[in-house]
Structure formats: C-alpha cells, structure tokens
PDB file of C-alpha atoms in Angstrom:
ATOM      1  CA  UNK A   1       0.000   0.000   0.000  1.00  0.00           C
ATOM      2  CA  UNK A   2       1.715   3.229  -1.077  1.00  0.00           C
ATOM      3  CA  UNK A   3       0.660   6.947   0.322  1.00  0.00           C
ATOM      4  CA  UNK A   4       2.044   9.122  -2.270  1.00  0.00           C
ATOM      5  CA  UNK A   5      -0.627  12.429  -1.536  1.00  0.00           C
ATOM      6  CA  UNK A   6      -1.445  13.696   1.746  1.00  0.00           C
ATOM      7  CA  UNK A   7      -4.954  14.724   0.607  1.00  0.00           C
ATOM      8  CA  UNK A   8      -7.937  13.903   3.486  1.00  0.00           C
ATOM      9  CA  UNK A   9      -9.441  11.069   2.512  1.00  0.00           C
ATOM     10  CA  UNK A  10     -10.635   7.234   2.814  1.00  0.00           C
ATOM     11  CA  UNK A  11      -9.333   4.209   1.214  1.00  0.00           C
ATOM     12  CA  UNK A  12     -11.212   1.078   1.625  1.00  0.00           C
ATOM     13  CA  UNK A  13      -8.996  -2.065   0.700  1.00  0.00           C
ATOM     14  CA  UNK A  14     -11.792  -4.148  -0.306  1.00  0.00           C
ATOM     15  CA  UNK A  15      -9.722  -7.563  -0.746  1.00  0.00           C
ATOM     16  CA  UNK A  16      -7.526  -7.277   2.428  1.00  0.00           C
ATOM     17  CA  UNK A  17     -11.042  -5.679   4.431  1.00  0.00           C
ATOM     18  CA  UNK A  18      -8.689  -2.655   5.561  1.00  0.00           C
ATOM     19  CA  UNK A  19      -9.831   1.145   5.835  1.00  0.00           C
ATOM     20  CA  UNK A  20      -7.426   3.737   6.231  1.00  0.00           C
ATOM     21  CA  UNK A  21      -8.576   7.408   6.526  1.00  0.00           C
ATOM     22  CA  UNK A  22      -5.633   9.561   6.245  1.00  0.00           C
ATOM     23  CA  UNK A  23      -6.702  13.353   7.921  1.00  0.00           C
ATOM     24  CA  UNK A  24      -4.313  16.380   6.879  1.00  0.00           C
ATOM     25  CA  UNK A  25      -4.107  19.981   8.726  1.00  0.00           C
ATOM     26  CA  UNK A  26      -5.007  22.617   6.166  1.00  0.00           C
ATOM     27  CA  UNK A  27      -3.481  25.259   8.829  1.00  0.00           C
ATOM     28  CA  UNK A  28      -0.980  22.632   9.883  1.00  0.00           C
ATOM     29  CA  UNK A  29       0.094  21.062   6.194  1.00  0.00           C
ATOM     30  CA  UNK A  30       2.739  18.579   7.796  1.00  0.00           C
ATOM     31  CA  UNK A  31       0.443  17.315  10.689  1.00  0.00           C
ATOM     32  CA  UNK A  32      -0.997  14.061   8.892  1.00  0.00           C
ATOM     33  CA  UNK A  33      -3.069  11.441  10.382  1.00  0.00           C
ATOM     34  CA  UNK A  34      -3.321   7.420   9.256  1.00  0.00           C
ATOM     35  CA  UNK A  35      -6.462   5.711  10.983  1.00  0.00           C
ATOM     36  CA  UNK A  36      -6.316   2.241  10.160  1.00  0.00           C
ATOM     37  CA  UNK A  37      -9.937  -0.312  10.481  1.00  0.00           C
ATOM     38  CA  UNK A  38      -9.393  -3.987  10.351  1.00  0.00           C
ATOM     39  CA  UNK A  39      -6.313  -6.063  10.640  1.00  0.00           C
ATOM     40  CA  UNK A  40      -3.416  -7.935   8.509  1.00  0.00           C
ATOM     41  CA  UNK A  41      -0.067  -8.042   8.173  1.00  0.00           C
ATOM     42  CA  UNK A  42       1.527  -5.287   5.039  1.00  0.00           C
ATOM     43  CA  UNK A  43       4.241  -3.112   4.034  1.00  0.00           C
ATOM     44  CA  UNK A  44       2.859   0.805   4.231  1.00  0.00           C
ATOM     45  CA  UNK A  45       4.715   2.748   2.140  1.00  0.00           C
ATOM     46  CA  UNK A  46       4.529   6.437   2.481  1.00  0.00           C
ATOM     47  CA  UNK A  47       6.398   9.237   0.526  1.00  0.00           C
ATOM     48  CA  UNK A  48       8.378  11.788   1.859  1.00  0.00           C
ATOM     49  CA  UNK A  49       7.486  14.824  -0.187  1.00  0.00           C
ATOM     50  CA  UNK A  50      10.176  17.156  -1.408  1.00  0.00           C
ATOM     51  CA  UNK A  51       8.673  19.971   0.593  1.00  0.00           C
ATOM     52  CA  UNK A  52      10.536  18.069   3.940  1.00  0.00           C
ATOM     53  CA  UNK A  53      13.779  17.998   2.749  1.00  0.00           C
ATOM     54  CA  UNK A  54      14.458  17.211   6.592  1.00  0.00           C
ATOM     55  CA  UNK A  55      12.112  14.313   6.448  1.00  0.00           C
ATOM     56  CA  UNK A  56       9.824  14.307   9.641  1.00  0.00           C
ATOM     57  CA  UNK A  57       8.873  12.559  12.476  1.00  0.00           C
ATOM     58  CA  UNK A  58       6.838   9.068  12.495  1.00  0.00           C
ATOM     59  CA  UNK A  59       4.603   7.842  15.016  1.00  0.00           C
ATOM     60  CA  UNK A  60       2.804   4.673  15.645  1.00  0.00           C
ATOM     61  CA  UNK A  61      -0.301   4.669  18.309  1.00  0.00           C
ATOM     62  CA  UNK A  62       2.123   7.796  20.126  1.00  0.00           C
ATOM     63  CA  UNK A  63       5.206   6.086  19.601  1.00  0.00           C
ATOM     64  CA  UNK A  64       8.275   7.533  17.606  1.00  0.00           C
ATOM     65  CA  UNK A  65       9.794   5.111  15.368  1.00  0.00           C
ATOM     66  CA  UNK A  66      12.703   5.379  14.129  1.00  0.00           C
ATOM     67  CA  UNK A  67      12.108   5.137  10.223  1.00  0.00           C
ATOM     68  CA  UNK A  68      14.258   6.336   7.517  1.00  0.00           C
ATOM     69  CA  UNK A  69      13.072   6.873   3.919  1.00  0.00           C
ATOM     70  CA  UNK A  70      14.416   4.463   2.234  1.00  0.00           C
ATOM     71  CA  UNK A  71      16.321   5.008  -1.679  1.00  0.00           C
ATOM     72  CA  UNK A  72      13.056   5.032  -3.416  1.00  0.00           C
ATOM     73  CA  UNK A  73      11.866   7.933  -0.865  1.00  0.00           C
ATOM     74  CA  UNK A  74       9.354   6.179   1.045  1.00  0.00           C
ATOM     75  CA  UNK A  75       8.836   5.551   4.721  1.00  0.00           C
ATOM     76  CA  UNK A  76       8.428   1.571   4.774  1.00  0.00           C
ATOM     77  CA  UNK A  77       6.633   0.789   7.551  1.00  0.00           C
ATOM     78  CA  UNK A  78       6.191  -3.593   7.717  1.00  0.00           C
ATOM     79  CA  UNK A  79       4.313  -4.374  10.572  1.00  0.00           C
ATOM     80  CA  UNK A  80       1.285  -6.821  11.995  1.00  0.00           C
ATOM     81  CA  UNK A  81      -1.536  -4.033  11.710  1.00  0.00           C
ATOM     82  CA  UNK A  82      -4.375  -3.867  14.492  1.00  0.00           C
ATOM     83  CA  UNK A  83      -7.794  -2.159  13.836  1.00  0.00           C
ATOM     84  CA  UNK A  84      -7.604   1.180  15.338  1.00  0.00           C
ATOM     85  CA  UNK A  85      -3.467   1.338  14.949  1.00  0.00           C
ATOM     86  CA  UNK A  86      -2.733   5.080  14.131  1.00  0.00           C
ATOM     87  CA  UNK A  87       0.185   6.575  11.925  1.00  0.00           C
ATOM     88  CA  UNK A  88       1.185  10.154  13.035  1.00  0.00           C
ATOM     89  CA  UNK A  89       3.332  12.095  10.314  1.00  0.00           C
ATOM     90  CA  UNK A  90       4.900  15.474  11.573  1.00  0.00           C
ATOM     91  CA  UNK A  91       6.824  16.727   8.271  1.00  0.00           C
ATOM     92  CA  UNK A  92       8.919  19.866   8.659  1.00  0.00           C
ATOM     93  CA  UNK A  93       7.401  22.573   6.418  1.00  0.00           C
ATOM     94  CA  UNK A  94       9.378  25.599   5.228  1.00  0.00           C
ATOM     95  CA  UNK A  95       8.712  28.370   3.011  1.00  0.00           C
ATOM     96  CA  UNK A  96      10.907  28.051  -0.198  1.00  0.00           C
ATOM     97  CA  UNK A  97      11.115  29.806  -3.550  1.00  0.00           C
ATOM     98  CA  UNK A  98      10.265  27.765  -6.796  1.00  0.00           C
ATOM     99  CA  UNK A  99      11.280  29.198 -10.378  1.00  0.00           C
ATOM    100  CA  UNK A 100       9.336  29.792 -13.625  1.00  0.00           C
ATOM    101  CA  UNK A 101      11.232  26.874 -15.504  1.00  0.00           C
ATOM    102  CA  UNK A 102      12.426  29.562 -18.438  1.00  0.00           C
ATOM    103  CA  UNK A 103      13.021  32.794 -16.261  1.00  0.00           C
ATOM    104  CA  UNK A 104      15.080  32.174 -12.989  1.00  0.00           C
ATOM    105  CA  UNK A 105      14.047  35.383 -11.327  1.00  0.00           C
ATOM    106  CA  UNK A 106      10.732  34.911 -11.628  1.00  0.00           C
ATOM    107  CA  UNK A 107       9.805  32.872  -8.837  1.00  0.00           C
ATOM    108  CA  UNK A 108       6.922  31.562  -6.501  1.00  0.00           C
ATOM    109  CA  UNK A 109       6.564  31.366  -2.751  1.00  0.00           C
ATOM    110  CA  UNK A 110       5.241  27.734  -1.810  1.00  0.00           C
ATOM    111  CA  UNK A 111       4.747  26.436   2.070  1.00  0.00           C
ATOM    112  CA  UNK A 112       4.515  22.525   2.577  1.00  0.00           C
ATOM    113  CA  UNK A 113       2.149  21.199  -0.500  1.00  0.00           C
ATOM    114  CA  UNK A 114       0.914  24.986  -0.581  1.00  0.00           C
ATOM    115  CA  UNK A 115       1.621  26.951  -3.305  1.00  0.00           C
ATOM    116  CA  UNK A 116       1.518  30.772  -2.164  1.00  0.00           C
ATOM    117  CA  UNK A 117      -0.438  33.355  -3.392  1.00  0.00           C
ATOM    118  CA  UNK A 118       0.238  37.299  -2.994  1.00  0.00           C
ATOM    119  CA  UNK A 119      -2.770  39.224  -2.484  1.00  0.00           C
ATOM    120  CA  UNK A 120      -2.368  42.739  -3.959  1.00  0.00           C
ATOM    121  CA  UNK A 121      -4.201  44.385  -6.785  1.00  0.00           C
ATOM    122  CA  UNK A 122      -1.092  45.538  -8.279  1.00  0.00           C
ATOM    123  CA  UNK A 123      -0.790  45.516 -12.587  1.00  0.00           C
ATOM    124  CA  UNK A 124       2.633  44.942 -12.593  1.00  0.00           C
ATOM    125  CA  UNK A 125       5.309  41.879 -11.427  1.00  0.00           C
ATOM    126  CA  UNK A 126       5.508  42.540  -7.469  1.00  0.00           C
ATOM    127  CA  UNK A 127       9.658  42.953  -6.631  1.00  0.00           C
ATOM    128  CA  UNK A 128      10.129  41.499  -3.474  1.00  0.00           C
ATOM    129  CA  UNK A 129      13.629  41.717  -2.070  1.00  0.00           C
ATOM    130  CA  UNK A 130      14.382  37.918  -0.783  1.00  0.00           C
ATOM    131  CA  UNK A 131      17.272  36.679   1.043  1.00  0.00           C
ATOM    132  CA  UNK A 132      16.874  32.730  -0.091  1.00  0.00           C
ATOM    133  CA  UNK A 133      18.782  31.841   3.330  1.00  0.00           C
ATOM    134  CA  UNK A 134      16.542  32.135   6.007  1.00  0.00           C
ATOM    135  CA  UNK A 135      13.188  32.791   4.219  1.00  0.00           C
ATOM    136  CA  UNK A 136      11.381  31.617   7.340  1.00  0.00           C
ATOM    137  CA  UNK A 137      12.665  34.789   9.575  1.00  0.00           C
ATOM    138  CA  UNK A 138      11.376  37.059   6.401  1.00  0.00           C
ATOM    139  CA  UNK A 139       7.516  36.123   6.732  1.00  0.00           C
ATOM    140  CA  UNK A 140       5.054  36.154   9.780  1.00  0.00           C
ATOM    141  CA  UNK A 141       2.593  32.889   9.958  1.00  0.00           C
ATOM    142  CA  UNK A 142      -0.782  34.044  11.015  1.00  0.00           C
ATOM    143  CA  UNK A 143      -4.231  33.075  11.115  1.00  0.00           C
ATOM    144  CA  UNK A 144      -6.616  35.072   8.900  1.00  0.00           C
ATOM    145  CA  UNK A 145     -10.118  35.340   7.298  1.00  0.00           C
ATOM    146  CA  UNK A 146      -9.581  31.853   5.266  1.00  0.00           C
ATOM    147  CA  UNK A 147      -6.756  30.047   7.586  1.00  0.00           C
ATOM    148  CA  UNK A 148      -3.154  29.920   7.248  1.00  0.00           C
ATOM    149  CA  UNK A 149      -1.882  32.897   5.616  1.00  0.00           C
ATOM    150  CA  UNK A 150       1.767  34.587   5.513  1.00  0.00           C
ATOM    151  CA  UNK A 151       2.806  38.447   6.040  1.00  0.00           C
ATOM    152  CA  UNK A 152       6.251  39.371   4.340  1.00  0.00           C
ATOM    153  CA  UNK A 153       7.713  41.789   6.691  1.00  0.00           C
ATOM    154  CA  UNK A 154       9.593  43.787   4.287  1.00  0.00           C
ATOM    155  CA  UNK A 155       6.650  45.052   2.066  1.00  0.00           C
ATOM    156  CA  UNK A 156       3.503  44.221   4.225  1.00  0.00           C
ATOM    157  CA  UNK A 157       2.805  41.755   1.209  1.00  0.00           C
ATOM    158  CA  UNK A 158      -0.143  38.889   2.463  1.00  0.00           C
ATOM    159  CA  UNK A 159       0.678  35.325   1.108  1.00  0.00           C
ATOM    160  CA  UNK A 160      -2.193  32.678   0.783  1.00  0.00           C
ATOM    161  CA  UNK A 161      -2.549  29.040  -0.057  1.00  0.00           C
ATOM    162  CA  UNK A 162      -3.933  29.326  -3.953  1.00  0.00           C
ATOM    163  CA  UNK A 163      -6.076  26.813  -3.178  1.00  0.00           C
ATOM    164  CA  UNK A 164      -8.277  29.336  -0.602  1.00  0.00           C
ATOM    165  CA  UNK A 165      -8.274  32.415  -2.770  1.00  0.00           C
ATOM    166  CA  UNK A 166     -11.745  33.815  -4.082  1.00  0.00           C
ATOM    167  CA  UNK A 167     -12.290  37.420  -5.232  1.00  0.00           C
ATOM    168  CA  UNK A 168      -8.971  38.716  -4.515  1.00  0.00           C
ATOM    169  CA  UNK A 169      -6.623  40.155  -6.749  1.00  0.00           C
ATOM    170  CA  UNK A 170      -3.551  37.782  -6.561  1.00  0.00           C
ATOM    171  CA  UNK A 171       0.121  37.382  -7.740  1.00  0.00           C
ATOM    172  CA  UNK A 172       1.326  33.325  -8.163  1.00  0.00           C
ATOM    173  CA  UNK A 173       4.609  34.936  -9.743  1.00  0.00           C
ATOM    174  CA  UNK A 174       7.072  37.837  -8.726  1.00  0.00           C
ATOM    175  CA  UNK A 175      10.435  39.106  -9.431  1.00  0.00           C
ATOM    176  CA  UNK A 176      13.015  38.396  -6.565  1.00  0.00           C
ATOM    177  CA  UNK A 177      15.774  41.138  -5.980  1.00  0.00           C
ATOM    178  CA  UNK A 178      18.420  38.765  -4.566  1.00  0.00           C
ATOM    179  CA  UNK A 179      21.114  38.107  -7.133  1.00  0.00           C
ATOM    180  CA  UNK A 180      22.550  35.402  -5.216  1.00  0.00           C
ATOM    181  CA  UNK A 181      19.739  33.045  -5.169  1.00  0.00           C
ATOM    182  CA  UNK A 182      21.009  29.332  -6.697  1.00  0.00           C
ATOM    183  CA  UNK A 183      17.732  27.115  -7.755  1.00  0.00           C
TER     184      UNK A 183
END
C-alpha cells in the first residue's frame, strides 16, 4: 500500500477488508493522520514529499519510530496491523522559492504542498527583495479570514494558499531582488 498524496481522505482495501482514513491539517500542512480499520499483516509505504527535505517525524499509536526513507523515498513501515493502529506524520514545512522553468528570477513562494499566493491588486510583477537563506525569519505565519496565511515583513505583502483564494486580486509569480539566489 503506497501513500504518495497527503490529501484527506478514505481508502477502503476491499480484498484485504482494511480502511485507512488519512486526515491532513489545512493550517498545519505537515500534521498528517493514518487511521487504520481492520487487521493484517503489510508493508505501508509512504512518501516523503520534497517539501521536507528534513524528512519528519513518524509515530505509531504515540510512539516515535525510528524510520528512515528508504532510496526510493518512502517511509516503509512492515508491521502486523491492528484495527484502530494510528500513523502520526509530523513533516517539517518551510517556506521556499520555486522558479518559472524559463526565467530564474521569476519565482513563486510555496509552504509545505501549498503553493503561495500574494494578495495585492497591483498591474505589474511585485519585486520582493528575498534573502533565499533564512526565508522563514522574512515572513510572519498568522491566522486570517480563510486560515493559514503569511505576512512578508519587508513590504507588508499577504501570502495565501492558492487553493483558498476567491475574489482577490492575486500574484502566483514575482520578481526576486536577490542576485545570489542558486535554484
């Protein structure tokens, strides 16, 4: 059985008379739950996304294991299932630039599995000076009017998951000012 998207939602194994509902954070992207139903002995295989390039943390009914992802970049996690046996993922989430594939310094801002989206009614390519380094310490995580949302410091700029924008006027795409970024 291979997890590959960390998407809420409910697979029932018809032939091995498993369920596993697998519950993700929308404000907490990297806090996933595994609830398993039924019993049986098989290998779990769950990806570690590029977003955690530090991996994460894997717990079984509250228990750290100590897993590593393995060459093909799953968690393999061969065991004796019980019904009610839970899988705890904590992956580390960071906010990271990601480049337009045929202009370097245009770039996005992406979170976890989040692509992030600048709210500002602005015409033109927003310039946001970026220091690639610590990118964390540059942005303020906050709660607003549709969940998780991100405040650059520098220009008062608002950054949203895509996914949760309506009516606003957004930028997916701006022009970073540090020369020394490598992607």
């Amino acid at each position: 059985m291979f997890v590959n998207l960390f998407v809420s939602s409910i697979l029932n194994w018809e032939e091995k008379g498993i369920t596993i509902a697998l519950s993700a954070q929308k404000h907490e992207p990297g806090e996933i739950t595994l609830r398993l139903q039924g019993e049986g002995r098989f290998i779990l295989k769950i990806r570690r996304p590029h977003w955690s390039p530090e991996g994460g943390i894997v717990e079984i009914n509250g228990r750290q294991v100590d897993y590593m992802p393995g060459p093909d970049g799953y968690w393999s996690l061969d065991r004796d299932w019980k019904d009610g046996d839970e899988i705890q993922l904590r992956l580390d989430c960071r906010i990271r630039l990601e480049s337009a594939p045929d202009r370097k310094e245009c770039v996005s801002l992406a979170y976890g599995p989040y692509i992030l989206a600048a709210v500002s009614d602005s015409k033109e390519y927003l310039r946001l000076p970026l220091q690639e380094g610590d990118l964390d310490s540059q942005f303020v995580k906050e709660t607003g009017p549709q969940g998780l949302q991100f405040r650059y410091i520098k220009d008062d700029v608002t950054f949203i998951p895509l996914a949760v924008v309506q009516k606003e006027s957004y930028h997916v795409y701006f022009l970073a000012e540090d020369s020394t970024m490598d992607r």
